[in-house]
PDB file of C-alpha atoms and ligand atoms in Angstrom:
ATOM      1  CA  MET A   1      19.579   4.948 -23.014  1.00 62.00           C
ATOM      2  CA  ARG A   2      17.233   5.781 -20.195  1.00 64.00           C
ATOM      3  CA  LEU A   3      13.530   4.321 -20.257  1.00 70.00           C
ATOM      4  CA  ARG A   4      12.245   7.775 -21.018  1.00 66.00           C
ATOM      5  CA  GLN A   5      14.026   7.894 -24.272  1.00 76.00           C
ATOM      6  CA  ARG A   6      12.045   4.792 -25.219  1.00 89.00           C
ATOM      7  CA  LYS A   7       8.518   5.202 -27.140  1.00 95.00           C
ATOM      8  CA  ASP A   8       7.555   1.333 -26.218  1.00 97.00           C
ATOM      9  CA  LEU A   9       8.508  -1.406 -23.643  1.00 98.00           C
ATOM     10  CA  LEU A  10       7.961  -4.782 -25.593  1.00 98.00           C
ATOM     11  CA  GLY A  11      10.537  -6.727 -24.396  1.00 98.00           C
ATOM     12  CA  LEU A  12      13.599  -7.286 -22.202  1.00 98.00           C
ATOM     13  CA  ARG A  13      15.547  -9.084 -25.184  1.00 97.00           C
ATOM     14  CA  ASP A  14      16.738  -5.753 -26.623  1.00 95.00           C
ATOM     15  CA  MET A  15      16.593  -3.868 -23.075  1.00 97.00           C
ATOM     16  CA  LYS A  16      19.976  -2.861 -21.733  1.00 96.00           C
ATOM     17  CA  LYS A  17      21.237  -3.973 -18.315  1.00 97.00           C
ATOM     18  CA  GLU A  18      21.042  -0.510 -17.018  1.00 96.00           C
ATOM     19  CA  GLU A  19      17.639  -0.015 -18.091  1.00 96.00           C
ATOM     20  CA  ILE A  20      16.417  -2.677 -16.156  1.00 97.00           C
ATOM     21  CA  GLU A  21      18.221  -1.661 -13.198  1.00 97.00           C
ATOM     22  CA  GLN A  22      16.685   1.723 -13.400  1.00 96.00           C
ATOM     23  CA  ILE A  23      13.197   0.486 -13.486  1.00 97.00           C
ATOM     24  CA  ILE A  24      13.935  -2.206 -10.457  1.00 98.00           C
ATOM     25  CA  ASP A  25      15.631   1.050  -8.530  1.00 97.00           C
ATOM     26  CA  ALA A  26      12.622   3.678  -9.143  1.00 97.00           C
ATOM     27  CA  ALA A  27      10.138   0.486  -8.205  1.00 98.00           C
ATOM     28  CA  ALA A  28      11.568   0.294  -4.353  1.00 98.00           C
ATOM     29  CA  PRO A  29      10.310   4.035  -3.627  1.00 97.00           C
ATOM     30  CA  MET A  30       6.753   3.204  -6.012  1.00 98.00           C
ATOM     31  CA  LYS A  31       6.537  -0.009  -3.185  1.00 98.00           C
ATOM     32  CA  ASP A  32       6.821   2.527  -0.120  1.00 98.00           C
ATOM     33  CA  ILE A  33       3.867   4.553  -2.105  1.00 98.00           C
ATOM     34  CA  ILE A  34       1.629   1.384  -2.018  1.00 97.00           C
ATOM     35  CA  LEU A  35       2.241   0.394   1.471  1.00 96.00           C
ATOM     36  CA  ARG A  36       1.224   4.167   2.602  1.00 97.00           C
ATOM     37  CA  ASP A  37      -2.304   4.767   4.279  1.00 97.00           C
ATOM     38  CA  ILE A  38      -2.731   7.647   1.187  1.00 96.00           C
ATOM     39  CA  LYS A  39      -1.488   5.806  -1.860  1.00 96.00           C
ATOM     40  CA  LYS A  40      -2.219   8.417  -4.814  1.00 95.00           C
ATOM     41  CA  VAL A  41       0.728  11.015  -6.046  1.00 97.00           C
ATOM     42  CA  PRO A  42       0.135  13.673  -8.702  1.00 97.00           C
ATOM     43  CA  ALA A  43       3.204  12.287 -10.776  1.00 96.00           C
ATOM     44  CA  LEU A  44       0.999  11.270 -13.977  1.00 97.00           C
ATOM     45  CA  ARG A  45      -1.842  13.615 -13.695  1.00 97.00           C
ATOM     46  CA  GLY A  46      -3.505  14.759 -16.887  1.00 97.00           C
ATOM     47  CA  LYS A  47      -1.714  11.597 -18.801  1.00 97.00           C
ATOM     48  CA  ALA A  48      -4.054   8.897 -19.714  1.00 98.00           C
ATOM     49  CA  LEU A  49      -3.574   4.972 -19.981  1.00 98.00           C
ATOM     50  CA  ILE A  50      -5.807   2.210 -21.624  1.00 98.00           C
ATOM     51  CA  THR A  51      -5.493  -1.581 -21.151  1.00 98.00           C
ATOM     52  CA  VAL A  52      -6.517  -3.516 -23.997  1.00 97.00           C
ATOM     53  CA  PHE A  53      -6.207  -7.406 -23.367  1.00 97.00           C
ATOM     54  CA  TYR A  54      -7.268  -9.970 -26.237  1.00 95.00           C
ATOM     55  CA  GLU A  55      -6.363 -12.325 -23.583  1.00 95.00           C
ATOM     56  CA  ASN A  56      -7.374 -13.145 -20.317  1.00 94.00           C
ATOM     57  CA  SER A  57      -5.377 -11.484 -17.232  1.00 96.00           C
ATOM     58  CA  THR A  58      -6.168 -11.006 -13.323  1.00 97.00           C
ATOM     59  CA  ARG A  59      -2.508  -9.695 -12.118  1.00 98.00           C
ATOM     60  CA  THR A  60      -1.103  -7.918 -14.888  1.00 98.00           C
ATOM     61  CA  ARG A  61      -4.389  -5.804 -16.399  1.00 98.00           C
ATOM     62  CA  THR A  62      -5.525  -5.023 -12.520  1.00 98.00           C
ATOM     63  CA  SER A  63      -2.139  -4.276 -11.474  1.00 98.00           C
ATOM     64  CA  PHE A  64      -1.429  -1.765 -14.709  1.00 98.00           C
ATOM     65  CA  GLU A  65      -4.904   0.011 -13.742  1.00 98.00           C
ATOM     66  CA  ILE A  66      -4.205   0.495 -10.227  1.00 98.00           C
ATOM     67  CA  ALA A  67      -0.498   1.743 -10.771  1.00 98.00           C
ATOM     68  CA  GLY A  68      -1.512   4.371 -13.071  1.00 98.00           C
ATOM     69  CA  LYS A  69      -4.523   5.269 -10.781  1.00 98.00           C
ATOM     70  CA  TYR A  70      -1.655   5.650  -7.744  1.00 98.00           C
ATOM     71  CA  LEU A  71       0.069   7.797 -10.073  1.00 98.00           C
ATOM     72  CA  SER A  72      -2.944  10.010 -10.997  1.00 98.00           C
ATOM     73  CA  MET A  73      -3.583   8.833 -14.349  1.00 98.00           C
ATOM     74  CA  ASP A  74      -6.737   8.414 -16.000  1.00 98.00           C
ATOM     75  CA  THR A  75      -7.447   4.797 -16.812  1.00 98.00           C
ATOM     76  CA  VAL A  76      -9.732   3.006 -18.929  1.00 98.00           C
ATOM     77  CA  ASN A  77      -9.741  -0.789 -19.838  1.00 97.00           C
ATOM     78  CA  LEU A  78     -11.648  -2.227 -23.016  1.00 96.00           C
ATOM     79  CA  THR A  79     -13.230  -5.231 -22.627  1.00 90.00           C
ATOM     80  CA  VAL A  80     -12.235  -6.849 -25.872  1.00 90.00           C
ATOM     81  CA  ALA A  81     -15.023  -9.425 -25.136  1.00 87.00           C
ATOM     82  CA  SER A  82     -17.840  -6.216 -25.801  1.00 86.00           C
ATOM     83  CA  SER A  83     -16.219  -4.013 -27.910  1.00 90.00           C
ATOM     84  CA  SER A  84     -16.595  -3.788 -31.643  1.00 92.00           C
ATOM     85  CA  VAL A  85     -13.632  -6.284 -32.084  1.00 90.00           C
ATOM     86  CA  GLN A  86     -16.392  -8.805 -31.767  1.00 91.00           C
ATOM     87  CA  LYS A  87     -18.334  -7.073 -34.988  1.00 93.00           C
ATOM     88  CA  GLY A  88     -14.892  -7.827 -36.919  1.00 94.00           C
ATOM     89  CA  GLU A  89     -13.048  -4.501 -36.505  1.00 94.00           C
ATOM     90  CA  SER A  90      -9.203  -4.902 -37.098  1.00 94.00           C
ATOM     91  CA  ILE A  91      -6.736  -4.513 -34.490  1.00 95.00           C
ATOM     92  CA  LYS A  92      -5.103  -1.853 -36.393  1.00 94.00           C
ATOM     93  CA  ASP A  93      -8.523   0.184 -36.737  1.00 95.00           C
ATOM     94  CA  THR A  94      -8.961  -0.866 -32.822  1.00 96.00           C
ATOM     95  CA  VAL A  95      -5.864   0.828 -32.147  1.00 97.00           C
ATOM     96  CA  LYS A  96      -6.196   3.984 -34.560  1.00 97.00           C
ATOM     97  CA  THR A  97      -9.568   4.386 -32.487  1.00 97.00           C
ATOM     98  CA  ILE A  98      -8.041   4.426 -29.351  1.00 97.00           C
ATOM     99  CA  GLU A  99      -5.375   6.888 -30.333  1.00 98.00           C
ATOM    100  CA  MET A 100      -7.843   9.591 -31.515  1.00 98.00           C
ATOM    101  CA  MET A 101      -9.003  10.069 -28.153  1.00 98.00           C
ATOM    102  CA  GLY A 102      -5.886  10.869 -26.894  1.00 98.00           C
ATOM    103  CA  PHE A 103      -4.646   8.152 -24.766  1.00 98.00           C
ATOM    104  CA  ASP A 104      -1.102   8.510 -23.742  1.00 97.00           C
ATOM    105  CA  VAL A 105      -0.451   4.557 -23.254  1.00 98.00           C
ATOM    106  CA  MET A 106      -1.833   1.428 -24.450  1.00 98.00           C
ATOM    107  CA  VAL A 107      -1.035  -2.034 -22.252  1.00 98.00           C
ATOM    108  CA  MET A 108      -1.636  -4.506 -24.351  1.00 98.00           C
ATOM    109  CA  ARG A 109      -1.703  -8.400 -24.692  1.00 97.00           C
ATOM    110  CA  HIS A 110      -2.592 -10.506 -27.296  1.00 96.00           C
ATOM    111  CA  ASN A 111      -2.261 -14.116 -28.294  1.00 94.00           C
ATOM    112  CA  MET A 112       0.072 -13.644 -31.101  1.00 96.00           C
ATOM    113  CA  SER A 113       3.575 -13.060 -30.686  1.00 97.00           C
ATOM    114  CA  GLY A 114       4.808 -10.358 -32.392  1.00 97.00           C
ATOM    115  CA  VAL A 115       1.429  -8.050 -32.222  1.00 97.00           C
ATOM    116  CA  ALA A 116       2.914  -5.742 -29.607  1.00 97.00           C
ATOM    117  CA  ARG A 117       5.628  -4.261 -31.796  1.00 97.00           C
ATOM    118  CA  TYR A 118       3.327  -4.294 -35.016  1.00 97.00           C
ATOM    119  CA  ILE A 119       0.999  -2.120 -33.236  1.00 97.00           C
ATOM    120  CA  ALA A 120       3.661  -0.133 -31.652  1.00 97.00           C
ATOM    121  CA  ASN A 121       4.700   0.792 -35.184  1.00 96.00           C
ATOM    122  CA  HIS A 122       1.368   1.919 -36.254  1.00 95.00           C
ATOM    123  CA  THR A 123       0.542   4.183 -33.205  1.00 97.00           C
ATOM    124  CA  ASP A 124       1.917   7.405 -31.527  1.00 97.00           C
ATOM    125  CA  MET A 125       0.904   6.221 -28.366  1.00 98.00           C
ATOM    126  CA  ARG A 126       3.241   4.574 -26.078  1.00 98.00           C
ATOM    127  CA  VAL A 127       2.593   0.641 -26.136  1.00 98.00           C
ATOM    128  CA  ILE A 128       3.815  -1.582 -23.242  1.00 98.00           C
ATOM    129  CA  ASN A 129       3.582  -5.272 -24.049  1.00 98.00           C
ATOM    130  CA  ALA A 130       1.350  -7.229 -21.253  1.00 98.00           C
ATOM    131  CA  GLY A 131       2.168 -10.570 -22.922  1.00 98.00           C
ATOM    132  CA  ASP A 132       2.560 -11.295 -26.798  1.00 98.00           C
ATOM    133  CA  GLY A 133       2.172 -15.255 -27.796  1.00 95.00           C
ATOM    134  CA  GLN A 134       4.986 -16.968 -26.789  1.00 94.00           C
ATOM    135  CA  ASN A 135       7.325 -14.120 -27.011  1.00 97.00           C
ATOM    136  CA  GLU A 136       7.639 -11.850 -24.337  1.00 98.00           C
ATOM    137  CA  HIS A 137       6.090 -10.654 -20.839  1.00 98.00           C
ATOM    138  CA  PRO A 138       8.389  -8.138 -19.943  1.00 98.00           C
ATOM    139  CA  THR A 139       7.108  -6.399 -16.852  1.00 98.00           C
ATOM    140  CA  GLN A 140       6.397  -9.921 -15.687  1.00 98.00           C
ATOM    141  CA  ALA A 141      10.137 -10.648 -15.879  1.00 98.00           C
ATOM    142  CA  LEU A 142      10.825  -6.778 -14.333  1.00 98.00           C
ATOM    143  CA  LEU A 143       8.508  -7.901 -11.340  1.00 98.00           C
ATOM    144  CA  ASP A 144      10.568 -11.132 -11.130  1.00 98.00           C
ATOM    145  CA  LEU A 145      13.793  -9.244 -10.751  1.00 98.00           C
ATOM    146  CA  PHE A 146      12.490  -6.914  -8.741  1.00 98.00           C
ATOM    147  CA  SER A 147      11.598  -9.804  -6.066  1.00 98.00           C
ATOM    148  CA  ILE A 148      14.753 -11.501  -6.247  1.00 98.00           C
ATOM    149  CA  LYS A 149      16.715  -8.280  -5.427  1.00 98.00           C
ATOM    150  CA  GLU A 150      14.595  -7.823  -2.489  1.00 98.00           C
ATOM    151  CA  LYS A 151      15.046 -11.248  -1.144  1.00 98.00           C
ATOM    152  CA  LYS A 152      18.459 -11.828  -2.162  1.00 98.00           C
ATOM    153  CA  GLY A 153      20.248  -8.332  -2.343  1.00 98.00           C
ATOM    154  CA  ARG A 154      21.440  -8.811  -5.235  1.00 98.00           C
ATOM    155  CA  LEU A 155      21.094 -10.058  -8.910  1.00 98.00           C
ATOM    156  CA  GLU A 156      24.327 -10.850 -10.101  1.00 97.00           C
ATOM    157  CA  ASP A 157      25.596 -14.367 -10.128  1.00 92.00           C
ATOM    158  CA  LEU A 158      22.656 -16.428  -8.951  1.00 98.00           C
ATOM    159  CA  LYS A 159      21.517 -19.557  -9.839  1.00 98.00           C
ATOM    160  CA  VAL A 160      18.072 -19.394 -11.274  1.00 98.00           C
ATOM    161  CA  VAL A 161      15.752 -22.520 -12.427  1.00 98.00           C
ATOM    162  CA  LEU A 162      12.893 -21.903 -14.359  1.00 98.00           C
ATOM    163  CA  VAL A 163      10.893 -25.247 -14.289  1.00 98.00           C
ATOM    164  CA  GLY A 164       7.835 -26.049 -16.391  1.00 96.00           C
ATOM    165  CA  ASP A 165       6.251 -25.273 -19.723  1.00 93.00           C
ATOM    166  CA  ILE A 166       9.362 -23.702 -21.429  1.00 95.00           C
ATOM    167  CA  LEU A 167       8.133 -24.043 -24.951  1.00 92.00           C
ATOM    168  CA  HIS A 168       4.953 -21.797 -24.442  1.00 91.00           C
ATOM    169  CA  SER A 169       6.015 -19.362 -21.800  1.00 95.00           C
ATOM    170  CA  ARG A 170       6.544 -15.624 -22.427  1.00 97.00           C
ATOM    171  CA  VAL A 171       7.448 -15.474 -18.833  1.00 98.00           C
ATOM    172  CA  ALA A 172      10.625 -17.530 -19.283  1.00 98.00           C
ATOM    173  CA  ARG A 173      11.679 -16.078 -22.192  1.00 97.00           C
ATOM    174  CA  SER A 174      12.013 -12.536 -20.960  1.00 98.00           C
ATOM    175  CA  ASN A 175      13.332 -14.066 -17.593  1.00 98.00           C
ATOM    176  CA  ILE A 176      15.964 -15.549 -19.470  1.00 98.00           C
ATOM    177  CA  TYR A 177      16.912 -12.459 -21.366  1.00 98.00           C
ATOM    178  CA  ALA A 178      17.072 -10.116 -18.340  1.00 98.00           C
ATOM    179  CA  LEU A 179      18.893 -12.653 -15.835  1.00 98.00           C
ATOM    180  CA  LEU A 180      21.801 -13.335 -18.740  1.00 98.00           C
ATOM    181  CA  LYS A 181      22.340  -9.493 -18.625  1.00 98.00           C
ATOM    182  CA  PHE A 182      23.137 -10.090 -14.713  1.00 98.00           C
ATOM    183  CA  GLY A 183      25.591 -12.936 -15.147  1.00 98.00           C
ATOM    184  CA  CYS A 184      22.878 -15.345 -13.578  1.00 98.00           C
ATOM    185  CA  GLU A 185      23.386 -18.947 -14.595  1.00 98.00           C
ATOM    186  CA  VAL A 186      19.974 -19.758 -15.579  1.00 98.00           C
ATOM    187  CA  ARG A 187      18.915 -23.412 -16.027  1.00 98.00           C
ATOM    188  CA  VAL A 188      15.684 -24.537 -17.287  1.00 98.00           C
ATOM    189  CA  VAL A 189      13.965 -27.960 -16.604  1.00 98.00           C
ATOM    190  CA  GLY A 190      10.775 -29.570 -17.703  1.00 96.00           C
ATOM    191  CA  PRO A 191       9.596 -32.419 -20.207  1.00 93.00           C
ATOM    192  CA  SER A 192      12.019 -32.441 -23.239  1.00 93.00           C
ATOM    193  CA  THR A 193       8.511 -31.748 -25.252  1.00 90.00           C
ATOM    194  CA  LEU A 194       8.400 -28.557 -23.390  1.00 92.00           C
ATOM    195  CA  ILE A 195      11.929 -27.437 -23.916  1.00 94.00           C
ATOM    196  CA  PRO A 196      12.767 -26.235 -26.883  1.00 91.00           C
ATOM    197  CA  PRO A 197      16.215 -27.580 -28.020  1.00 82.00           C
ATOM    198  CA  ASP A 198      17.274 -24.145 -29.207  1.00 91.00           C
ATOM    199  CA  ILE A 199      16.864 -22.533 -26.341  1.00 95.00           C
ATOM    200  CA  GLU A 200      20.220 -23.491 -25.424  1.00 95.00           C
ATOM    201  CA  GLN A 201      21.659 -21.053 -27.845  1.00 96.00           C
ATOM    202  CA  LEU A 202      20.357 -18.110 -25.628  1.00 96.00           C
ATOM    203  CA  GLY A 203      23.009 -19.435 -22.936  1.00 97.00           C
ATOM    204  CA  VAL A 204      20.867 -21.513 -20.726  1.00 98.00           C
ATOM    205  CA  LYS A 205      21.546 -25.313 -19.385  1.00 98.00           C
ATOM    206  CA  ILE A 206      18.993 -27.494 -19.946  1.00 97.00           C
ATOM    207  CA  PHE A 207      17.768 -30.260 -17.499  1.00 97.00           C
ATOM    208  CA  TYR A 208      15.191 -33.211 -17.579  1.00 96.00           C
ATOM    209  CA  SER A 209      15.404 -33.792 -13.945  1.00 98.00           C
ATOM    210  CA  LEU A 210      14.371 -31.224 -11.342  1.00 98.00           C
ATOM    211  CA  GLU A 211      16.307 -32.571  -8.731  1.00 98.00           C
ATOM    212  CA  LYS A 212      19.319 -32.032 -10.453  1.00 98.00           C
ATOM    213  CA  ALA A 213      18.429 -28.775 -11.919  1.00 98.00           C
ATOM    214  CA  ALA A 214      17.591 -27.745  -8.278  1.00 98.00           C
ATOM    215  CA  ALA A 215      21.080 -28.412  -6.672  1.00 98.00           C
ATOM    216  CA  GLY A 216      22.355 -25.414  -5.613  1.00 98.00           C
ATOM    217  CA  ALA A 217      19.567 -23.202  -6.981  1.00 98.00           C
ATOM    218  CA  ASP A 218      19.239 -19.617  -5.530  1.00 98.00           C
ATOM    219  CA  VAL A 219      15.700 -18.965  -6.950  1.00 98.00           C
ATOM    220  CA  ILE A 220      13.169 -21.390  -8.080  1.00 98.00           C
ATOM    221  CA  ASN A 221      10.652 -19.966 -10.620  1.00 98.00           C
ATOM    222  CA  VAL A 222       7.851 -22.178 -11.087  1.00 98.00           C
ATOM    223  CA  LEU A 223       5.893 -21.710 -14.668  1.00 97.00           C
ATOM    224  CA  ARG A 224       2.332 -22.193 -14.959  1.00 93.00           C
ATOM    225  CA  ILE A 225       1.398 -25.133 -16.774  1.00 89.00           C
ATOM    226  CA  GLN A 226      -0.595 -24.144 -19.475  1.00 82.00           C
ATOM    227  CA  ARG A 227      -3.708 -26.073 -19.486  1.00 74.00           C
ATOM    228  CA  GLU A 228      -5.198 -24.712 -22.547  1.00 72.00           C
ATOM    229  CA  ARG A 229      -2.363 -25.960 -24.579  1.00 67.00           C
ATOM    230  CA  GLN A 230      -2.624 -29.518 -23.538  1.00 64.00           C
ATOM    231  CA  GLU A 231      -4.464 -30.336 -26.517  1.00 65.00           C
ATOM    232  CA  ASN A 232      -1.258 -30.160 -28.577  1.00 68.00           C
ATOM    233  CA  GLY A 233      -0.203 -33.414 -27.022  1.00 71.00           C
ATOM    234  CA  LEU A 234       3.244 -32.291 -25.840  1.00 73.00           C
ATOM    235  CA  PHE A 235       2.561 -33.782 -22.536  1.00 71.00           C
ATOM    236  CA  PRO A 236       0.460 -36.877 -21.577  1.00 68.00           C
ATOM    237  CA  SER A 237      -1.414 -35.805 -18.715  1.00 83.00           C
ATOM    238  CA  LEU A 238      -1.849 -33.508 -15.645  1.00 87.00           C
ATOM    239  CA  ASP A 239      -1.137 -36.454 -13.470  1.00 89.00           C
ATOM    240  CA  GLU A 240       2.170 -37.595 -15.311  1.00 89.00           C
ATOM    241  CA  TYR A 241       3.274 -33.835 -15.462  1.00 91.00           C
ATOM    242  CA  SER A 242       3.149 -33.654 -11.692  1.00 94.00           C
ATOM    243  CA  ASP A 243       4.715 -36.977 -11.200  1.00 94.00           C
ATOM    244  CA  LEU A 244       7.957 -35.820 -12.155  1.00 94.00           C
ATOM    245  CA  PHE A 245       7.763 -32.027 -12.069  1.00 96.00           C
ATOM    246  CA  LEU A 246       5.693 -31.139  -9.394  1.00 97.00           C
ATOM    247  CA  VAL A 247       7.820 -28.695  -7.137  1.00 98.00           C
ATOM    248  CA  ASN A 248       8.111 -29.758  -3.597  1.00 97.00           C
ATOM    249  CA  ARG A 249      10.307 -29.678  -0.495  1.00 97.00           C
ATOM    250  CA  GLU A 250      11.365 -33.217  -1.248  1.00 97.00           C
ATOM    251  CA  ARG A 251      12.148 -32.531  -5.012  1.00 97.00           C
ATOM    252  CA  ILE A 252      14.256 -29.223  -4.230  1.00 98.00           C
ATOM    253  CA  LYS A 253      16.138 -30.596  -1.233  1.00 98.00           C
ATOM    254  CA  LYS A 254      19.512 -29.728  -2.635  1.00 98.00           C
ATOM    255  CA  ALA A 255      18.650 -26.126  -3.436  1.00 98.00           C
ATOM    256  CA  LYS A 256      20.353 -23.484  -1.200  1.00 98.00           C
ATOM    257  CA  ASP A 257      19.025 -23.484   2.384  1.00 98.00           C
ATOM    258  CA  ASP A 258      17.615 -20.096   1.636  1.00 98.00           C
ATOM    259  CA  VAL A 259      16.032 -20.861  -1.892  1.00 98.00           C
ATOM    260  CA  LEU A 260      13.501 -18.366  -2.872  1.00 98.00           C
ATOM    261  CA  ILE A 261      10.329 -19.456  -4.514  1.00 98.00           C
ATOM    262  CA  LEU A 262       8.397 -17.637  -7.465  1.00 98.00           C
ATOM    263  CA  HIS A 263       5.335 -18.425  -9.553  1.00 98.00           C
ATOM    264  CA  PRO A 264       4.006 -15.519 -11.909  1.00 98.00           C
ATOM    265  CA  GLY A 265       0.627 -16.678 -11.321  1.00 96.00           C
ATOM    266  CA  PRO A 266      -2.177 -17.796 -11.587  1.00 96.00           C
ATOM    267  CA  MET A 267      -0.854 -21.026  -9.970  1.00 96.00           C
ATOM    268  CA  ASN A 268      -2.428 -24.940 -10.338  1.00 93.00           C
ATOM    269  CA  ARG A 269      -1.889 -26.155  -6.948  1.00 96.00           C
ATOM    270  CA  GLY A 270      -1.113 -29.664  -6.700  1.00 95.00           C
ATOM    271  CA  VAL A 271      -0.235 -29.764 -10.680  1.00 94.00           C
ATOM    272  CA  GLU A 272       2.981 -27.266 -10.906  1.00 95.00           C
ATOM    273  CA  ILE A 273       3.568 -26.248  -7.249  1.00 97.00           C
ATOM    274  CA  ASN A 274       2.496 -28.026  -3.957  1.00 96.00           C
ATOM    275  CA  GLY A 275       0.401 -25.642  -1.595  1.00 97.00           C
ATOM    276  CA  GLU A 276       2.686 -26.212   1.130  1.00 96.00           C
ATOM    277  CA  LEU A 277       5.658 -24.698  -0.801  1.00 97.00           C
ATOM    278  CA  ALA A 278       3.202 -21.923  -2.364  1.00 98.00           C
ATOM    279  CA  ASP A 279       2.253 -20.597   1.203  1.00 98.00           C
ATOM    280  CA  GLY A 280       5.693 -21.210   2.716  1.00 97.00           C
ATOM    281  CA  ILE A 281       8.133 -19.158   4.003  1.00 97.00           C
ATOM    282  CA  SER A 282      10.601 -19.750   1.083  1.00 98.00           C
ATOM    283  CA  SER A 283       7.828 -18.327  -1.113  1.00 98.00           C
ATOM    284  CA  ALA A 284       7.123 -14.698  -2.562  1.00 98.00           C
ATOM    285  CA  VAL A 285       4.352 -15.359  -4.542  1.00 98.00           C
ATOM    286  CA  ASN A 286       2.183 -13.294  -3.030  1.00 98.00           C
ATOM    287  CA  GLU A 287       4.895 -10.520  -2.702  1.00 98.00           C
ATOM    288  CA  GLN A 288       5.123 -10.860  -6.279  1.00 98.00           C
ATOM    289  CA  VAL A 289       1.746  -9.400  -6.576  1.00 98.00           C
ATOM    290  CA  THR A 290       2.556  -5.885  -4.877  1.00 98.00           C
ATOM    291  CA  ASN A 291       5.864  -5.945  -6.591  1.00 98.00           C
ATOM    292  CA  GLY A 292       3.793  -6.044 -10.029  1.00 98.00           C
ATOM    293  CA  VAL A 293       2.344  -3.035  -9.018  1.00 98.00           C
ATOM    294  CA  ALA A 294       5.174  -1.275  -7.770  1.00 98.00           C
ATOM    295  CA  VAL A 295       7.268  -2.308 -11.182  1.00 98.00           C
ATOM    296  CA  ARG A 296       4.251  -1.303 -13.620  1.00 98.00           C
ATOM    297  CA  MET A 297       4.184   2.011 -11.493  1.00 98.00           C
ATOM    298  CA  ALA A 298       7.808   2.877 -11.807  1.00 98.00           C
ATOM    299  CA  VAL A 299       7.648   1.828 -15.895  1.00 98.00           C
ATOM    300  CA  LEU A 300       4.735   3.997 -16.204  1.00 98.00           C
ATOM    301  CA  TYR A 301       6.396   6.888 -14.300  1.00 97.00           C
ATOM    302  CA  LEU A 302      10.233   6.626 -16.321  1.00 96.00           C
ATOM    303  CA  MET A 303       8.115   6.293 -19.676  1.00 96.00           C
ATOM    304  CA  VAL A 304       5.499   8.654 -19.371  1.00 95.00           C
ATOM    305  CA  GLY A 305       6.401  11.192 -16.564  1.00 88.00           C
ATOM    306  CA  GLY A 306      10.127  12.314 -15.515  1.00 60.00           C
ATOM    307  CA  VAL A 307      12.924  11.351 -12.674  1.00 53.00           C
ATOM    308  CA  ASN A 308      12.588  14.697 -10.829  1.00 47.00           C
ATOM    309  CA  SER A 309       9.246  14.131  -9.075  1.00 43.00           C
ATOM    310  CA  GLU A 310       8.161  14.384  -5.486  1.00 41.00           C
ATOM    311  CA  VAL A 311       7.574  10.797  -5.468  1.00 42.00           C
ATOM    312  CA  PHE A 312      11.353  10.008  -4.917  1.00 41.00           C
ATOM    313  CA  ASP A 313      11.635  12.713  -2.160  1.00 36.00           C
TER     314      ASP A 313
HETATM  315  N1   CP B   1       1.262 -13.354 -14.302  1.00 73.04           N
HETATM  316  C1   CP B   1       0.313 -12.836 -15.039  1.00 73.04           C
HETATM  317  O1   CP B   1       0.652 -12.709 -16.268  1.00 73.04           O
HETATM  318  O2   CP B   1      -1.279 -13.232 -14.668  1.00 73.04           O
HETATM  319  P1   CP B   1      -2.306 -12.519 -15.524  1.00 73.04           P
HETATM  320  O3   CP B   1      -2.347 -13.654 -16.513  1.00 73.04           O
HETATM  321  O4   CP B   1      -3.142 -12.992 -14.009  1.00 73.04           O
HETATM  322  O5   CP B   1      -2.138 -11.357 -15.578  1.00 73.04           O
END
């Protein structure tokens, strides 16, 4: 299946390896556009995009908006906090209202798992999941894979460590689904309370020691500690977490010499990653942001546009 044939992009669990490759391949020329002096191309002129975020975001919402603009889409952000959602309008009615304005694509983030699929089943607009609860964050994982391929030259057969709050992380789930399709060895590591035991059934290896998980690793993807979920008592304190799982040079000394450090952002410096590593030469954290725009341009282009446009000339 080519991405164009999909109405929606809801997650990577059900996406074929070939579709992921198609997006990653298309993201490279999109990145060239971003790095030009004049960034706009007419590929999606006349198409309209709306972002509807029920949770906070800096990177995902803004990068979808600028990705649409670089492709000449008309873009609108619905600010949920000041919308009629606050007057009690249901999500279904909100989406129908947006649909009737003629939007082609809706990018949605919501704190409940499964909302993106529910909405996709109730609208003719294309729906792109920008993160739903603890379920999936597909475009984050796609940009992570694009960043890995850019640095490592391949995706196949790498040892990739995901460290931190695996339990609550939609980024971890989407990464796991995608990386396993490329034959990667995926290692998850964190406190036992933040690792769901059934995650092993997906085909990942579980570790409780960062030093052991890092041995021989090609990539270490550091997940954000979700402070907003701390009150559920799953980890005692940030200090105790960082005493064992703060990613620093010493703890990952057994990783490969050219280990790549990723972080989806926003970072809690000194809690899950130390500043020297986040800003060091092994880190692609800043490039991930640019790659996020490129990957989202590729997704929009492939879903909404075509495959034979001047952007690939
Ligand atoms: N990585 C990520 O989803 O960041 P935002 O919450 O800022 O969008």
